[in-house]
Coordinates of C-alpha atoms in Angstrom, one line a residue:
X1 CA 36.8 5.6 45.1
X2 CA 34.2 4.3 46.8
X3 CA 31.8 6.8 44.6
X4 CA 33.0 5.9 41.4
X5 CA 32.6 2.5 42.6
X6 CA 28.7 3.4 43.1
X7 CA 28.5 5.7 40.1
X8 CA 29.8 2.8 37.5
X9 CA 27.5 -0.1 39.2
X10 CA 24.9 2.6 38.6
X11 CA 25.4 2.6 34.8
X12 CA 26.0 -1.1 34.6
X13 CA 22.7 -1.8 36.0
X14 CA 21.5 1.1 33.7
X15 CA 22.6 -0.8 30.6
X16 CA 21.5 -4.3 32.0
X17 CA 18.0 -3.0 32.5
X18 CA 17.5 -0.9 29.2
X19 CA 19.3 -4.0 27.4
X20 CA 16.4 -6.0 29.7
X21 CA 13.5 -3.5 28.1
X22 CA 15.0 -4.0 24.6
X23 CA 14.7 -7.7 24.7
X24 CA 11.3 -7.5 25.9
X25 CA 10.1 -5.1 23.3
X26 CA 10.8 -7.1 20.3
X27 CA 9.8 -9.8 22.0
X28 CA 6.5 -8.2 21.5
X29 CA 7.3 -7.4 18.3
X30 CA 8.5 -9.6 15.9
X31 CA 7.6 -8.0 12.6
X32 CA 3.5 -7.2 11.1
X33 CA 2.1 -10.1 8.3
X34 CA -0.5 -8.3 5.8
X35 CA -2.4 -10.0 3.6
X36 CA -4.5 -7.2 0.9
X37 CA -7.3 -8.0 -1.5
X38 CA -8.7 -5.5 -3.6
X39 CA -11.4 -6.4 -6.2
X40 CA -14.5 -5.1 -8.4
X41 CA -16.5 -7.8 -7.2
X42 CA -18.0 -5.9 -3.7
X43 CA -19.6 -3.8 -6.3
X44 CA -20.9 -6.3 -9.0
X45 CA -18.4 -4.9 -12.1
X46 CA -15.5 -6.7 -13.9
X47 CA -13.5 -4.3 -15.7
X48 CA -11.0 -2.2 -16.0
X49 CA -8.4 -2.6 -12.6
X50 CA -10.3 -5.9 -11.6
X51 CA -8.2 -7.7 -9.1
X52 CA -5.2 -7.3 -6.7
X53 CA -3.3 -9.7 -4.0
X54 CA -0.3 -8.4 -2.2
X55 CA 1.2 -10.7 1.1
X56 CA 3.4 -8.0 2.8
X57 CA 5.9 -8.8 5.9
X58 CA 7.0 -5.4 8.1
X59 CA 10.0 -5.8 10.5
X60 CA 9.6 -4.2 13.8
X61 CA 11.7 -1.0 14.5
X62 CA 15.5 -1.9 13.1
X63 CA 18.6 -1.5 14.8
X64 CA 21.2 1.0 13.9
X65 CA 23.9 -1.7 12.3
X66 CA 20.7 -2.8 9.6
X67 CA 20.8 -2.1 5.9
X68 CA 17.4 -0.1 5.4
X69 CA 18.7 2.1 8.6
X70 CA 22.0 2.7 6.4
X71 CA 20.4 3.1 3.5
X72 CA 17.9 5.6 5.5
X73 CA 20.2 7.7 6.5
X74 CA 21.7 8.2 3.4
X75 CA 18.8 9.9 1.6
X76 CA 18.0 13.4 1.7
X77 CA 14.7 13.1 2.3
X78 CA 14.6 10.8 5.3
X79 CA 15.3 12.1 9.2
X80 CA 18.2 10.8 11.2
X81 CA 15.9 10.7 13.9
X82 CA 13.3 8.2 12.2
X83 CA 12.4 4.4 13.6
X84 CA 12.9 2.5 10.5
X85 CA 11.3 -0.5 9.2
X86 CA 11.9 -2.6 6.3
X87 CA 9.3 -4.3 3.9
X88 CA 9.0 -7.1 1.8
X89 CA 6.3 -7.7 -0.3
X90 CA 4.6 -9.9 -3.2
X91 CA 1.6 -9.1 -5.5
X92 CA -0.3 -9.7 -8.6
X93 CA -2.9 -7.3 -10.3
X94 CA -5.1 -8.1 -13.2
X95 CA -6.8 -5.7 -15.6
X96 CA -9.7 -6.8 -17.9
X97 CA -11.9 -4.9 -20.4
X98 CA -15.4 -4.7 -19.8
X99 CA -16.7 -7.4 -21.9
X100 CA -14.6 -10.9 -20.6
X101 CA -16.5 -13.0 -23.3
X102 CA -15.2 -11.6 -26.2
X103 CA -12.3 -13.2 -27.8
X104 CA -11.3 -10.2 -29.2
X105 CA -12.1 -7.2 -27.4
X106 CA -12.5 -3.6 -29.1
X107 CA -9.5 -1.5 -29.1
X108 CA -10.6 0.9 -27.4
X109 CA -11.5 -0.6 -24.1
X110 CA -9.0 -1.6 -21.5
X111 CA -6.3 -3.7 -22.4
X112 CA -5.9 -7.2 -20.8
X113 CA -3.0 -6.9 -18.7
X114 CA -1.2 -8.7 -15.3
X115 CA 1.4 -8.0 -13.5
X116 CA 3.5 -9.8 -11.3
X117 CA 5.9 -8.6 -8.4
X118 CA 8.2 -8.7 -5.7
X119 CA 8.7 -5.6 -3.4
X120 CA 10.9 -4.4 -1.0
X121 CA 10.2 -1.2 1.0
X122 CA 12.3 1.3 3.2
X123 CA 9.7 3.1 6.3
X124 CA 10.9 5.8 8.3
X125 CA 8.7 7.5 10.8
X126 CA 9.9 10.8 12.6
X127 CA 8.0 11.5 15.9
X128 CA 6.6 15.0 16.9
X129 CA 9.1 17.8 17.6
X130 CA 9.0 21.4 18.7
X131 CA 5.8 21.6 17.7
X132 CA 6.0 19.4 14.2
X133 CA 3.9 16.8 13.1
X134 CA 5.0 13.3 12.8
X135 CA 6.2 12.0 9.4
X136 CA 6.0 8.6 7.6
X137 CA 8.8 8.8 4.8
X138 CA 8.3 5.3 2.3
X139 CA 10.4 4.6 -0.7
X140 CA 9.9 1.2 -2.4
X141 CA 11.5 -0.4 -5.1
X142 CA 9.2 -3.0 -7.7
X143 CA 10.8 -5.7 -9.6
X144 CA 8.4 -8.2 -11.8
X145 CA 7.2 -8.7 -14.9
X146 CA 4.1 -7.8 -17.3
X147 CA 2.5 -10.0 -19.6
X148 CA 1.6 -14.0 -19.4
X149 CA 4.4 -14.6 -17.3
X150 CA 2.6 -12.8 -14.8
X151 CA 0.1 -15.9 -14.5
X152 CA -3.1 -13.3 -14.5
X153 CA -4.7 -15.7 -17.0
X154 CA -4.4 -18.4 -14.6
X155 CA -5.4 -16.4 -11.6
X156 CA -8.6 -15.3 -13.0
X157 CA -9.8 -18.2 -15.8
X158 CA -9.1 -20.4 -12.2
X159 CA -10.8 -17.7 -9.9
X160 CA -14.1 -17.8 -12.3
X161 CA -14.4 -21.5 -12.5
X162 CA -14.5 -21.9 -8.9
X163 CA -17.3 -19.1 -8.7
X164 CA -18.7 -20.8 -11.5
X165 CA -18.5 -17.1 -13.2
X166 CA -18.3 -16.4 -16.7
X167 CA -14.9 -17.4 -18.7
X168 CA -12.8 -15.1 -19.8
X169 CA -12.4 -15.1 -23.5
X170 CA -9.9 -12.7 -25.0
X171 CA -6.1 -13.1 -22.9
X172 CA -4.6 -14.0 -26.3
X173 CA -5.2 -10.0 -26.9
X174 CA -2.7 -9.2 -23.3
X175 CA 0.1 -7.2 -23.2
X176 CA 3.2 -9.2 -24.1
X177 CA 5.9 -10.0 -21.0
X178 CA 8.3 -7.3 -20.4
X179 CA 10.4 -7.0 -17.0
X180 CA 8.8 -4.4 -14.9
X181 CA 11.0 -1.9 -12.7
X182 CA 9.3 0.8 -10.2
X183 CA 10.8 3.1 -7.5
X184 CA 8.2 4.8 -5.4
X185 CA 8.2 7.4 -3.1
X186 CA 5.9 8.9 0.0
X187 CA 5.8 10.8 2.5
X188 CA 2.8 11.6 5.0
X189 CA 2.1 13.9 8.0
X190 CA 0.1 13.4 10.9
X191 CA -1.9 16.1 12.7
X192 CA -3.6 15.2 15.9
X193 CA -6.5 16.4 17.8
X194 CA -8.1 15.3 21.3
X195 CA -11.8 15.3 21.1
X196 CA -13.0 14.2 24.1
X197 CA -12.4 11.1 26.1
X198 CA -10.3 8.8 23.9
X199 CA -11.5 10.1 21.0
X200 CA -9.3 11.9 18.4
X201 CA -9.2 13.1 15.1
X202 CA -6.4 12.9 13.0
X203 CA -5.2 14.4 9.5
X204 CA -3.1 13.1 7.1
X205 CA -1.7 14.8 4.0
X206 CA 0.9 13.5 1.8
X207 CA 2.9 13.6 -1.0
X208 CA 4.5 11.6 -4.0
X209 CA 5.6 9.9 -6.9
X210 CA 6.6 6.8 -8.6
X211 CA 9.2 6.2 -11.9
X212 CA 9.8 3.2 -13.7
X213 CA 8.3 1.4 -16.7
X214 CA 5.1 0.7 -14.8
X215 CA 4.0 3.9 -14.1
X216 CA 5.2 7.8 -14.1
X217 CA 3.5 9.7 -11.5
X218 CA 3.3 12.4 -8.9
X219 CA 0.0 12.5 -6.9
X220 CA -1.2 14.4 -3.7
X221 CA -4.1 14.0 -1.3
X222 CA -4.9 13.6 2.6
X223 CA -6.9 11.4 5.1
X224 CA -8.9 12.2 7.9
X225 CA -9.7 9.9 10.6
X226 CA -11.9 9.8 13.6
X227 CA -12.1 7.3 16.6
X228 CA -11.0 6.0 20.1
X229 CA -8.1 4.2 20.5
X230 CA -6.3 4.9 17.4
X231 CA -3.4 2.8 16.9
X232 CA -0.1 4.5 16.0
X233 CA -0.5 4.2 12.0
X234 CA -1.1 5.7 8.8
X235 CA -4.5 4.2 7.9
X236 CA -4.6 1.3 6.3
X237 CA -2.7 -0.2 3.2
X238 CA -3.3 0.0 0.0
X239 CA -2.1 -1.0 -3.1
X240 CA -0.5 1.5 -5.9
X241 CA -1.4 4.0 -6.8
X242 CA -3.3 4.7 -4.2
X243 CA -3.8 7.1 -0.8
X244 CA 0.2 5.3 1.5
X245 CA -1.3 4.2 4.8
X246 CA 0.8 1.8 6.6
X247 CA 1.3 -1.6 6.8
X248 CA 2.5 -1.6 10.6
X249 CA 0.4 -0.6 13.3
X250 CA 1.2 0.0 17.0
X251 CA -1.7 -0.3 19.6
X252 CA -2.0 2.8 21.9
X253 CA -3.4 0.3 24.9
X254 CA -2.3 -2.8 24.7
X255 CA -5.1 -5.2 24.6
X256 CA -7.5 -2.3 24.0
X257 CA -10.5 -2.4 21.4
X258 CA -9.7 0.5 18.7
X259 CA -11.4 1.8 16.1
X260 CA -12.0 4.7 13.6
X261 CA -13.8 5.6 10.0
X262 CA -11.9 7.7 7.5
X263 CA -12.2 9.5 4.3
X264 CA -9.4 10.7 1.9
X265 CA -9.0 11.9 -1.3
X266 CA -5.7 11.5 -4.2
X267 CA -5.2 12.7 -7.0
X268 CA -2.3 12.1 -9.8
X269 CA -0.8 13.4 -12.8
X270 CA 0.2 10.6 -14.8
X271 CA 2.8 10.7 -17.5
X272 CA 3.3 6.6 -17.7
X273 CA 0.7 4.0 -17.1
X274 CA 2.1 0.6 -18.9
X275 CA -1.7 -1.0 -18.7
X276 CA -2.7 1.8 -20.8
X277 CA -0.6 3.2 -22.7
X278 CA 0.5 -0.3 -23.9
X279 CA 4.2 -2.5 -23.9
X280 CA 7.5 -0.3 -23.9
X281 CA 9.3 -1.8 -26.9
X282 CA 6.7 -3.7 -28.7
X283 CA 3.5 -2.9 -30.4
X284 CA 0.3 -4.0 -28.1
X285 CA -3.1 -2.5 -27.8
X286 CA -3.2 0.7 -25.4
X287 CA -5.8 3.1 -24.9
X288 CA -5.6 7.2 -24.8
X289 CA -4.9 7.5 -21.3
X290 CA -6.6 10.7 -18.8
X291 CA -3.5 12.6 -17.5
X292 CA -5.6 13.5 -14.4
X293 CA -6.6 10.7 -12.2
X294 CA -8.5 10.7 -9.0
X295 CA -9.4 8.6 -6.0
X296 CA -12.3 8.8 -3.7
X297 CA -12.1 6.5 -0.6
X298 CA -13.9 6.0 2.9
X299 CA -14.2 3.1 5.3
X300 CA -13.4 1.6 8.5
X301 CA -10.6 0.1 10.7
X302 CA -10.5 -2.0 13.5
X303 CA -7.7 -2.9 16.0
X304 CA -7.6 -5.7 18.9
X305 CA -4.4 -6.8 20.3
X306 CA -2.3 -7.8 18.0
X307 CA -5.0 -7.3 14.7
X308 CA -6.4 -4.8 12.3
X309 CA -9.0 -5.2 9.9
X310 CA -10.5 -3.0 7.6
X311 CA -12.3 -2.0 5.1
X312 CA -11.8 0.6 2.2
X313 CA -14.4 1.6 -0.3
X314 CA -12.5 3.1 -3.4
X315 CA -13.8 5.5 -6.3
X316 CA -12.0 6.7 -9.1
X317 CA -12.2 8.4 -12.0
X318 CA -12.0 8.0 -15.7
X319 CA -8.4 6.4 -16.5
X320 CA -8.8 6.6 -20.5
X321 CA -11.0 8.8 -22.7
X322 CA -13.2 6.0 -23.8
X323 CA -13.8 4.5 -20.4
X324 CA -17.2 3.6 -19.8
X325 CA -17.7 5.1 -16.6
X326 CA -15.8 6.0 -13.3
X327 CA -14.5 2.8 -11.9
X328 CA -15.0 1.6 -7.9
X329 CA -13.7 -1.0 -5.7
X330 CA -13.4 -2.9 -2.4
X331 CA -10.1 -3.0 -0.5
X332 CA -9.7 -5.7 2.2
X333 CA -6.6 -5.8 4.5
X334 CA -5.8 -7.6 7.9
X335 CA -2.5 -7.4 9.6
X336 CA -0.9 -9.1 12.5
X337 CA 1.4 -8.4 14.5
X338 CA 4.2 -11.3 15.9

């Protein structure tokens, strides 16, 4: 008696002190606020994809009972195993043709077009085992709108007159509104390799594609990174289409300077790209799209406690046959963790 006495008090306090460790873990972790610009501007161009804005909140590692771990373990594709995270989102991109002072642009540049959106996002990462790299699964699901409704007008005739840059003449040419509906999906592996010290390089490949109204794609690539201290992440964010990364981040050392440069590469095969190809249901202007699309990116993150910054360098190829050249871009993201 006396032993089962011992053996139960045993558990209890085993219970009582991992309940203790849970309590303290999210109290260090709340949930991870991004806030993502991505414009022409670093590089002195105002064409083409011109401007994005996405605010992006990540919960912290959900318990079983939550609806994203449900819904998790319900797709195929997904590990029961995974830590799962749920994401919710808002952006706006604006695309421009390459001369903003006409009223009425040529047809065959770039269509004015914004879009406007709310996000919400289902993470799953799936740690090492036997010998297996870890794996970031992502699906997200898009709901907004294309067209005036999506206030890119505003945003940029308001953006300009505060740089005192030239007007934009030619919106009354824009895509007309029309809901916008996208399901995306990615996954990513991570390959690891000591250097020396706490130095490492890492690998990361991926896979994926996205259906909806928006855009019809499926696109491949990888990312390699190099550098001490490397948080537990994917790279940074971006925003679509683009190389995944990973809007949470989890420092190795707490407290800890961390850093590390990267370069990847993407490429797509696009069937559906709306801000080309023009409105679903109504005739607007549209452009011949390039079914092959690519992206070229490199730059730099940094981690402190409970921040990342960094910095991402985009090129990309032609989008539409009469593009005038190969676009690039800057991509600017810090993220903090509560």
């Amino acid at each position: 008696m006396a032993r089962r006495f011992l053996l139960a008090a045993a558990a209890v306090a085993a219970l009582v002190g991992h309940g203790g460790a849970t309590v303290a873990q999210e109290a260090q972790e709340n949930g991870t606020f991004t806030v993502l610009f991505e414009n022409d501007v670093f590089y002195r161009t105002d064409r083409d994809y011109t401007n994005g804005v996405q605010l992006a909140w990540t919960s912290p590692v959900l318990a079983p009972e939550d609806w994203a771990v449900q819904l998790a373990n319900k797709l195929p594709f997904f590990s029961y195993s995974s830590d799962v995270r749920k994401v919710y989102a808002l952006g706006q991109d604006i695309f421009t043709p390459s001369n903003i002072a006409l009223k009425n642009p040529p047809l065959n540049d770039h269509p004015y077009a914004g879009y406007l959106y709310g996000a919400v996002g289902v993470l799953g990462k799936t740690p090492a085992i036997d010998g297996a790299p870890d794996r970031l699964d992502q699906l997200e699901l898009q709901l907004g709108v294309v067209g005036p409704a999506s206030l890119a007008e505003e945003t940029q005739k308001f953006i300009h007159s505060i740089l005192n840059d030239t007007r934009p003449e030619g919106w009354g040419t824009q895509l007309h509104n029309e809901p916008a509906l996208l399901f995306e999906y990615e996954r990513s592996w991570r390959f690891r390799r000591k250097l020396f010290g706490d130095l490492e390089l890492q690998a990361d490949p991926h896979l994926g594609a996205a259906v909806g109204n928006v855009y019809i794609f499926a696109n491949a690539g990888a990312m390699a990174r190099v550098g001490f201290n490397l948080p537990d992440d994917f790279g940074p964010p971006r925003i679509d289409p683009s190389l995944p990364g990973s809007y949470y981040f989890e420092p190795r050392k707490e407290g800890a300077l961390g850093g590390y440069v990267f370069v990847g590469v993407d490429g797509r095969a696009v069937a559906h790209n709306i801000f080309l190809d023009g409105n679903t249901w109504q005739d607007s202007r549209h452009v011949d799209k390039n079914i092959l699309v690519g992206d070229l990116e490199y730059g730099a993150a940094v981690t402190w406690n409970r921040f990342r910054l960094a910095y991402t360098h985009v090129f990309r190829t032609r989008e539409f046959k009469t593009q005038r050249g190969a676009d690039q871009f800057g991509a600017l993201s810090l993220s903090v963790r509560f």
